[in-house]
Amino acid sequence: MSDFIQFENVSRQYGSVLAVNDVSLGIGKGEFFSLLGPSGCGKTTLLRMLAGFERPDSGRVLLDGVDITELPPERRKVNTIFQNYALFPHLSVRRNIAFGPTVAKRPRREVDEEVDKMLALIQMRDHADKRVDQISGGQKQRVAIARALINKPAVLLLDEPLAALDLKLRQRMLIELDMVHDQVGITFVFVTHDQGEAMSLADRVAVMNHGRIEQLGRPVEIYEAPQTSFVAAFIGDSNFFEGVVAEVTDVEHVLLRIDGFDDLRAFNDKGLHEGDRVFLSVRPEKIRISREQPLGGPDHNTTRAVVDDVIYLGTHTRFWLRAGEYRIAVEQQHNRFVLDEQPIRWKDEVWLQWHVDDGFMLERYAESDEALMAIPPQRVGESNAGLEDGGRG
Amino acid sequence: MAETRGLLERRHEPWITLPSFLWLVVLFTIPAAIVFAIAFKPSDPFGGIGAGWTLHTLASLGDPNYPAILWRTVWLSVVTTVACLVLATPTAYYMARVAQRWRPLLVLAIIVPFWTSFLVRIFAWKVVLHPEGPLKHALAALHLVPADGSLLYHSGAVLLVLVYTELPFAILPLYAAAEKFDFRLLEAARDLGAGPFRAFWIVFLPGIRRGLLTATLVTLIPALGSYVVPDLVGGPTSEMLGNKIAQRTFSDRNLPHASALSALLALAVLVPSVLAITLSRRGDRSAQVKP
Amino acid sequence: MKRSVTPFVITAAVLAFFYLPIVVLVVNSFNASRFGGEWNGFTLQWYRKLLASPDIWHALGNTFTIAVLATVGSTVLGTTAAFALDRYRSRLQDAHYLLVYAPLVIPEILLGISLLLFFVALGVELSYVTIVLAHVTFCVSYVAMVVLGRLQDFDWSLVEAAQDLGASPWVAARDVVLPLLAPGIAAGALLAFTLSVDDFVITFFTAGPGTTTLPLRIYSMIKHGSPPLINALSTLLLALTTTTVWLSQRLLKEAR
Ligand SMILES: Nc1ncnc2c1ncn2[C@@H]1O[C@H](COP(=O)(O)OP(=O)(O)O)[C@@H](O)[C@H]1O
Ligand SMILES: [Mg+2]
C-alpha cells in the first residue's frame, strides 16, 4: 500500500510530558486504520496533529505526498468526528450538516440538495429540524458523520466516537461505521482505547504506549504475535516467563532454561543465540489443562502445576496455577467434553501443555505491564481459595 | 515551543489580557496606592493636598474620637454578621430541604425585594421606623416603647437596617452550600444517636463550612465599609468609619485625613479576609487527613 | 423522621422581614397622608407631582447615559478579561485574576475615595466622565465573573469542530462562540447596567458638582425632600425592574 498519510519523526511535548515521542507512521489510502492504547498514551495528540489543531514540536505530517505540517485545520481535506461529537447546540440537525458547505460559501440550493442527500443516507430526514439536544446518542453520531462526510474529506478522523454510547448501541454503531467505510471508501483513522473496537474494525492497528508506537500490524498479528509485554498484556492477557536460551535446536526453535520448569521450547523468530536472556509470553487460552498426563512430543511443552484458584466466568473458566515461582493463568472453554470430566478443583495437581509455536519471545518486557491485564495475577502467597474453588462437592 | 492552533492561541494572550489588566491597574491599583500615599501627606487649607511628607496625619488617628468609632464599626459589623448567619443558616437549610420545585421560587422571593434601589430599601426602613410611622404607633400602643422615644437615629436602627441589607448576601452562598449537602448524613447521625440539634451542629454546619465562610465575608466586609446606612438611619452616636471618611472628604475637605481613615478601614477589611483564606486552606488540609 | 419546624418559621419570618418595608412603602405611595402614619385615603397626587418634577427627568437621563456607557465599556473589558482568565494559565493570569477579583471584595467606599483621590491627584475635574470611568472599573469585575462562569461550561471543541469544517478563526468566533456565549455576555451586561443605575456611593465620590444621577437625587430627597415623592419613585422603580427582569427571563426561556 502506498502511504497516503505519513508521520515523519513527529514529537509533541506538553511541559515535561512527551505526549508523542518520535513517531513515524504510514497509513494507506482507503485504509481503516486504528490507533489503540490506554488513556493518556498520546493517541488524541497524534490525531490532532493530523487534523491541524496541534503543531508538532518536530517532524512532519504529509498528506498525499504534500507537507501539511503548517496548514491550518480549515485548509486540510480532513474531517473529524469528535469524542463528544461537538455538534453545534445552537443549530438544528440540518444546519449542523450544512455548516461546512455554508462556510465554504457554496450556493444555497446546492447545499440544500446535498444536505437532503446526507439526511437520507443517515435516515434522519424526519429529524432534520430538531435541535441536537433532542436526538439520541446514536443519532448524534450519525449527524456528526454526515456533517463530516458532506465535505468529501480525503481522511475521516474519529476520536473515540463510541465511548459515549452504551454497550448495545456501541455494537450497532460499530457495524454502521464499518458499513460507512465500505460505502465511501475514504481513509479512516480511528482512535480508541478499546481493543475490541480496534480489532473488529481496523485493517491495521498501531498500539501506542507513552507516546510511542509499540507495535504495528493487522489485528491478528497484534493478538497472536505480540512483540512486547505491553501489547501482550494490554490486548488480552498473557503469562510471562523469564529465562535464558539453553540451546538453539533448529532454525526455528530454541530450548529455554526457566527456573522451576523442565526444558521449554519456543519459536525463535528473533534469531536468538545461546545464553541470551529472554521473556516468553503465552496466552492463557493457548494452554491446555488436564488431570491426566497428556501425550507429549517435540511440538509441545508439558509441565506440572498445582491449582491455586478456580474462577467461573460463564463463557469460560479461569484457573490460576502455581508452577515454581510462577502463577500461571489458564482459560478453558466449557464444552460438553470438558463438563463431562471430573472437575478440576482447588489444590489439584494437574498437567499444563501448550504448543511450542504459541509461546512468543518478547522484544521488551516491563513487570508493570502485568497490571494492565483484565484479571491481573495475584502475587504468590496472597492466594486464597478463590470465588469458586471447585471444592464444594 | 509549538502550540495549539485556533482561536486564542498562546501568542494572543497579551492582547486579550491587557485591556482589562491595564484598566484595573490604572483605575484600581494606582488609586489604592494613592490612598496609602496621601495618608503621609499634610493637608492644605484649600481642601487640597499639601507638599512634602508627614506622619502628622497618621498620628492624628490617635485622637480619642477614632478608637471609639473604629470599635463601634467593628462591633456593629460583627453583630450584623452574626445576626445574618443566625437567620440565614436555618433559612438556607429550609430552602435546601423543601421540595425541588419550590426552590427557585424561594430564591426569587429572597431576591425580589433587592431589585429595588439600595437607597430606597434604606428609605423604606426610615418610613417604617418613622416617629409617625406604623411600627412606632404599634409598639407605643403595646407600651413596648415610650411614646416620645425614637426608633431611629441610634445604633439599634443601624444594626437592624444593616442586617436587612446584608441578609440576602448571607442566604445565597449558604443555600448554594446547603443544596450540595448530602442530607442522608443527618439521618446517619440521628441513626447513630445524635439529637436533631446536635446533628445539625456537628454534621450540617461542618458540611456547609465553605458557605459559612463565604457568607461571613460577604456580610462582614461591606458592613465594615458601610456609610449610607449609618448616614441615613443612624445618629451622631452611631457613626461608623465610612461616615468619618465621607465627612472628612466632603465637609472638612481634609483629603489626607480621609486617606488615613481609608487606610485604617482597608486594614480592618484585610484582617478578616486573610484570616478567612488561611482558615479555608487549613480546613481543606485537615479534611484530607486520613482516618 | 420528624423534621423540626424551626427552619420553616425562621424562613417565613425572614421573608416577612424582607417584604415589610417594601409593602409599607408601596402602600404609602398611594396614601394621601404626608407621613404615612395613618391612612388618609387613596391618592395619585404624589405620582403626578413626581412626574411633573424636571429634576427627576434630568437625573434619570444622566443615569441612563452613564449606565449605557459604563455597560458598553465594562462588557467589552469584562468579556475579554473572562476569555483570558478562562483560556490561559500563567503568572500573568494569576495577577489578572487578583486584579479582577479584588474590586468585588473591597467596600465601595474605598473604591470611591481612592478614585476621588486619584482624580484629584491627577488634577482631573470631576464630571460625567469620571463617573463613567469609575462605573466601568467596578462593573468590569462583575461582568468578568458572570462571563467566566458561562465560559466554564463552554465546549471549546465546538470551535475546533468549526475549524475542522472549514471555518477560519474569525468565522468560528462569529458563528459559534458569539451565538453560544451571547446569553452569558448579555447577563453580564444586564448586571453591569443595573449596578451602574443603582450605584450611589461610588458616584457620590466621583460626581462633579453639576452632575446628578437618580441615586444622588434620591439621596438628597431622603435628606431634604418629601417622603411621599420618594415612595412614589421607589414604587415606579420597583415596577420597572420587576417587569424588566420578568421580560428578560421570558425572552431567555423562549430563546432556549
Ligand atoms: N493541552 C494539553 N496540555 C497539557 N498536557 C496535555 C495536553 N493534551 C494532552 N496532554 C497530555 O499528553 C498526554 C497524551 O494525551 P492524549 O493525546 O490526549 O492521550 P490519549 O488520547 O491517548 O488519551 C497525556 O499525558 C496528557 O495529559
Ligand atoms: Mg484521547
CSV table of C-alpha atoms in Angstrom, one decimal, chain A residues 48 53 73-74 78-80 82 84 86-90 99-100 103 131 147 151, chain C residues 155 157-169 171 175-176 179-180 256:
chain,number,residue,atom,x,y,z
A,48,ARG,CA,-5.0,16.3,16.4
A,53,PHE,CA,-5.2,21.5,15.8
A,73,PRO,CA,-7.2,22.9,10.1
A,74,GLU,CA,-9.7,24.8,8.0
A,78,VAL,CA,-9.5,16.1,6.7
A,79,ASN,CA,-12.6,16.0,8.9
A,80,THR,CA,-13.0,14.8,12.4
A,82,PHE,CA,-15.1,14.4,17.9
A,84,ASN,CA,-18.4,14.0,22.2
A,86,ALA,CA,-19.1,18.6,19.2
A,87,LEU,CA,-22.4,19.2,17.4
A,88,PHE,CA,-23.3,22.9,17.5
A,89,PRO,CA,-26.1,23.2,20.1
A,90,HIS,CA,-27.5,26.4,18.7
A,99,PHE,CA,-22.1,24.0,8.3
A,100,GLY,CA,-19.1,23.0,6.1
A,103,VAL,CA,-18.8,28.2,5.4
A,131,ARG,CA,-32.2,20.7,17.9
A,147,ARG,CA,-21.5,16.7,8.9
A,151,ASN,CA,-17.3,18.0,2.8
C,155,ASP,CA,-17.1,23.4,25.0
C,157,SER,CA,-14.1,21.5,20.9
C,158,LEU,CA,-17.0,23.3,19.1
C,159,VAL,CA,-14.5,25.9,17.9
C,160,GLU,CA,-12.3,23.1,16.7
C,161,ALA,CA,-15.2,21.4,15.0
C,162,ALA,CA,-16.0,24.6,13.2
C,163,GLN,CA,-12.4,25.0,12.0
C,164,ASP,CA,-12.3,21.3,11.1
C,165,LEU,CA,-15.3,22.0,8.8
C,166,GLY,CA,-13.5,24.9,7.1
C,167,ALA,CA,-14.3,27.9,9.2
C,168,SER,CA,-11.5,30.4,9.7
C,169,PRO,CA,-10.9,31.5,13.3
C,171,VAL,CA,-15.8,32.8,11.2
C,175,ASP,CA,-20.8,31.7,14.0
C,176,VAL,CA,-20.1,29.6,17.0
C,179,PRO,CA,-24.1,33.0,19.5
C,180,LEU,CA,-23.4,30.5,22.2
C,256,ARG,CA,-33.9,28.2,24.8
